[in-house]
Amino acid sequence: MAERPDRTAGRADRILDAAGVLLSRLGYRKVTIEDIASQAGIGKGTIYLHWPTKETLFHALLLRESLLAAENLLEGLEEDPAEVVPHRFQRAAFLYTQRNPLLGALITGNTELLGRLKKHPLQDQDAVVTERYLKTMTDRGLLRDDIPNLLFSLRASALGFYLMDSFTGDGAGLTIEEKADALAHIIRTAFEPPEPPSTANLVATAAEVIQAFQDLISSYRAWIYRKDGPEEPA
């Protein structure tokens, strides 16, 4: 009898949960497939039913963490379309990431923890959605359109908040929420027009952003949970 998809996905999540625990504890280089199988309470061969190599398994793990982050952000947009405003969107993303060590390591390029996993096989699709997001935000007037190299400038401004603790102790006395508020202030004053958007504009913009990210989430989910396991990245 063929295994039901929901059962297969449940088993995949159990394996990914085990891999996440070990990755956080030991780092990519030290974790073996045998370790993951033992942690998950399954046979090593079962893992290969989902992913052909250790690398693809960990790519699936990091994609799942990104997928969950995206779903969390979209829930916020559905509850309150005003969360689509860049400074609020960036604040929510920062808070979620700071509470997820694996995503934090991915954003900061922590090779000690992630080894060679800095790039994942769906980065081209990430780039397409990012471009779509920026176009939506500038077309609808939620981001200024007079900033040179907007994507670089926006990312560089936000990335500093993720990296500061690795280089200085300046933020040692600040809570995560205070750091998120400071990031939101920078994004608000440097990248957004002074006039607040209308409620109708917020609702329409949120709907477009939700659709763009739902498309990406579908791609992530298909790669992570495909029946025969994802293909090797090119």
Coordinates of C-alpha atoms in Angstrom, one line a residue:
M1 CA 0.0 0.0 0.0
A2 CA 1.3 3.4 -0.9
E3 CA 2.3 5.6 2.0
R4 CA -0.1 8.6 2.5
P5 CA 1.4 12.0 1.7
D6 CA 0.6 13.4 5.2
R7 CA 2.4 10.6 6.9
T8 CA 5.4 11.0 4.6
A9 CA 5.5 14.7 5.4
G10 CA 5.2 14.0 9.1
R11 CA 8.1 11.7 9.0
A12 CA 10.1 14.2 7.0
D13 CA 9.4 16.9 9.6
R14 CA 10.5 14.5 12.4
I15 CA 13.8 14.0 10.5
L16 CA 14.3 17.7 10.0
D17 CA 13.5 18.4 13.7
A18 CA 16.2 15.9 14.6
A19 CA 18.7 17.5 12.1
G20 CA 17.9 21.0 13.5
V21 CA 18.7 19.9 17.1
L22 CA 22.0 18.4 16.1
L23 CA 23.0 21.2 13.8
S24 CA 22.5 23.7 16.5
R25 CA 24.5 21.6 19.0
L26 CA 27.3 20.3 16.8
G27 CA 27.5 22.3 13.6
Y28 CA 27.2 21.0 10.0
R29 CA 30.6 19.3 9.7
K30 CA 30.2 17.1 12.8
V31 CA 26.7 15.9 12.2
T32 CA 26.3 12.6 10.4
I33 CA 23.3 10.9 8.8
E34 CA 23.7 8.2 11.5
D35 CA 23.4 10.8 14.2
I36 CA 20.2 12.2 12.7
A37 CA 18.7 8.7 12.3
S38 CA 19.4 8.0 15.9
Q39 CA 18.0 11.3 17.1
A40 CA 14.9 10.8 15.0
G41 CA 14.5 7.1 16.1
I42 CA 14.5 5.7 12.6
G43 CA 16.8 3.7 10.3
K44 CA 19.4 5.5 8.3
G45 CA 17.9 4.2 5.0
T46 CA 14.6 6.0 5.8
I47 CA 16.4 9.4 5.6
Y48 CA 17.5 8.5 2.0
L49 CA 13.9 8.0 1.0
H50 CA 13.5 11.8 1.4
W51 CA 16.9 13.3 0.6
P52 CA 19.8 11.6 -1.2
T53 CA 22.6 13.3 0.7
K54 CA 23.4 15.0 4.0
E55 CA 23.7 18.3 2.1
T56 CA 20.2 18.2 0.6
L57 CA 18.7 17.2 3.9
F58 CA 20.2 20.3 5.5
H59 CA 19.2 22.5 2.6
A60 CA 15.7 21.2 3.3
L61 CA 16.0 22.1 6.9
L62 CA 17.1 25.6 6.3
L63 CA 14.4 26.1 3.6
R64 CA 11.8 24.9 6.1
E65 CA 13.0 27.4 8.6
S66 CA 12.7 30.2 6.0
L67 CA 9.3 28.9 5.0
L68 CA 8.1 29.1 8.6
A69 CA 9.4 32.6 8.9
A70 CA 7.6 33.6 5.7
E71 CA 4.4 32.1 6.9
N72 CA 4.8 34.0 10.2
L73 CA 5.2 37.3 8.4
L74 CA 2.2 36.6 6.1
E75 CA 0.0 35.8 9.1
G76 CA 0.9 39.3 10.4
L77 CA 0.0 40.8 7.1
E78 CA -3.4 39.0 7.0
E79 CA -4.2 40.2 10.6
D80 CA -3.1 43.8 9.9
P81 CA -2.3 45.0 6.4
A82 CA -0.3 47.9 7.9
E83 CA 2.4 45.4 8.7
V84 CA 3.4 45.6 5.0
V85 CA 5.0 49.1 5.6
P86 CA 8.7 48.4 5.2
H87 CA 9.8 49.5 8.7
R88 CA 7.2 47.3 10.3
F89 CA 7.9 44.3 8.0
Q90 CA 11.6 44.6 8.7
R91 CA 11.0 44.8 12.4
A92 CA 8.8 41.6 12.4
A93 CA 11.4 39.8 10.3
F94 CA 14.2 40.8 12.7
L95 CA 12.3 39.7 15.8
Y96 CA 11.5 36.3 14.3
T97 CA 15.1 35.8 13.1
Q98 CA 16.6 36.7 16.5
R99 CA 14.5 34.0 18.1
N100 CA 15.6 31.4 15.6
P101 CA 19.3 30.5 15.8
L102 CA 19.4 28.7 12.5
L103 CA 17.9 31.6 10.5
G104 CA 20.3 34.0 12.4
A105 CA 23.2 31.8 11.3
L106 CA 22.0 31.8 7.8
I107 CA 21.7 35.5 7.5
T108 CA 25.0 36.3 9.2
G109 CA 26.9 33.6 7.2
N110 CA 28.0 31.6 10.2
T111 CA 30.2 29.0 8.5
E112 CA 31.2 27.4 11.8
L113 CA 27.6 26.3 12.3
L114 CA 26.4 25.9 8.7
G115 CA 29.6 24.9 6.9
R116 CA 29.1 25.2 3.2
L117 CA 25.3 25.7 3.4
K118 CA 25.3 29.5 2.9
K119 CA 23.7 29.1 -0.5
H120 CA 20.5 27.1 -1.2
P121 CA 19.1 25.7 -4.4
L122 CA 16.1 28.1 -4.7
Q123 CA 18.1 31.4 -4.5
D124 CA 17.1 32.3 -8.0
Q125 CA 13.4 32.2 -7.0
D126 CA 14.3 34.2 -3.9
A127 CA 15.8 36.9 -6.1
V128 CA 12.7 37.0 -8.3
V129 CA 10.4 37.5 -5.3
T130 CA 12.6 40.1 -3.9
E131 CA 12.6 42.1 -7.1
R132 CA 8.8 41.7 -7.2
Y133 CA 8.5 42.9 -3.7
L134 CA 10.6 46.0 -4.2
K135 CA 8.7 46.9 -7.4
T136 CA 5.4 46.6 -5.6
M137 CA 6.6 48.7 -2.7
T138 CA 8.0 51.5 -4.9
D139 CA 5.1 51.4 -7.4
R140 CA 2.7 51.9 -4.5
G141 CA 4.8 54.6 -2.9
L142 CA 5.7 52.7 0.3
L143 CA 9.4 52.9 -0.5
R144 CA 11.2 55.9 -1.9
D145 CA 12.2 55.6 -5.6
D146 CA 15.1 58.1 -5.5
I147 CA 17.5 55.9 -3.5
P148 CA 20.5 54.6 -5.6
N149 CA 20.9 50.9 -5.6
L150 CA 17.8 50.4 -3.4
L151 CA 18.2 46.7 -2.7
F152 CA 21.8 47.0 -1.7
S153 CA 21.1 50.0 0.5
L154 CA 18.1 48.4 2.2
R155 CA 19.9 45.1 2.8
A156 CA 23.1 46.8 4.0
S157 CA 21.1 49.0 6.5
A158 CA 19.3 46.0 7.9
L159 CA 22.2 43.6 7.9
G160 CA 24.2 45.7 10.3
F161 CA 21.6 45.0 13.0
Y162 CA 22.1 41.3 12.5
L163 CA 25.9 41.5 12.6
M164 CA 26.6 44.1 15.3
D165 CA 26.6 41.6 18.3
S166 CA 29.3 39.6 16.5
F167 CA 31.7 42.6 16.4
T168 CA 30.9 44.9 19.3
G169 CA 29.3 44.9 22.7
D170 CA 27.4 48.1 22.0
G171 CA 24.0 46.4 22.1
A172 CA 24.7 44.3 25.2
G173 CA 22.2 46.3 27.3
L174 CA 19.5 46.4 24.7
T175 CA 16.6 44.0 24.4
I176 CA 15.7 42.3 21.1
E177 CA 12.6 44.6 20.9
E178 CA 14.7 47.7 21.4
K179 CA 17.1 46.7 18.7
A180 CA 14.1 45.9 16.4
D181 CA 12.7 49.4 17.2
A182 CA 16.0 51.0 16.2
L183 CA 16.0 49.1 12.9
A184 CA 12.4 50.2 12.2
H185 CA 13.4 53.8 12.9
I186 CA 16.2 53.7 10.4
I187 CA 14.1 52.1 7.7
R188 CA 11.2 54.5 8.3
T189 CA 13.3 57.6 8.2
A190 CA 15.8 56.6 5.4
F191 CA 13.7 54.6 3.0
E192 CA 10.0 55.6 3.3
P193 CA 8.2 58.7 2.0
P194 CA 7.2 61.1 4.7
E195 CA 3.5 60.8 3.9
P196 CA 1.8 57.7 5.4
P197 CA 0.0 55.5 2.9
S198 CA -3.8 55.3 2.8
T199 CA -5.6 52.3 4.3
A200 CA -6.8 51.2 0.8
N201 CA -3.2 51.3 -0.4
L202 CA -2.0 49.2 2.5
V203 CA -4.7 46.6 1.9
A204 CA -3.9 46.3 -1.8
T205 CA -0.1 46.3 -1.2
A206 CA -0.4 43.6 1.5
A207 CA -2.5 41.4 -0.9
E208 CA 0.2 41.7 -3.6
V209 CA 3.0 40.9 -1.1
I210 CA 1.1 38.0 0.3
Q211 CA 0.6 36.5 -3.2
A212 CA 4.3 36.9 -4.0
F213 CA 5.4 35.2 -0.8
Q214 CA 2.8 32.4 -1.1
D215 CA 4.3 31.6 -4.5
L216 CA 7.7 31.3 -3.0
I217 CA 6.4 29.2 0.0
S218 CA 4.8 26.8 -2.5
S219 CA 8.2 26.4 -4.2
Y220 CA 9.9 25.8 -0.9
R221 CA 7.3 23.3 0.2
A222 CA 7.5 21.4 -3.1
W223 CA 11.3 21.2 -2.8
I224 CA 11.4 20.1 0.8
Y225 CA 8.6 17.5 0.7
R226 CA 8.6 16.1 -2.8
K227 CA 7.7 12.5 -2.8
D228 CA 11.0 11.1 -4.0
G229 CA 13.1 13.7 -2.2
P230 CA 14.5 16.8 -3.7
E231 CA 17.1 16.7 -6.5
E232 CA 20.7 17.6 -5.9
P233 CA 21.2 21.3 -6.2
A234 CA 23.0 22.4 -9.5

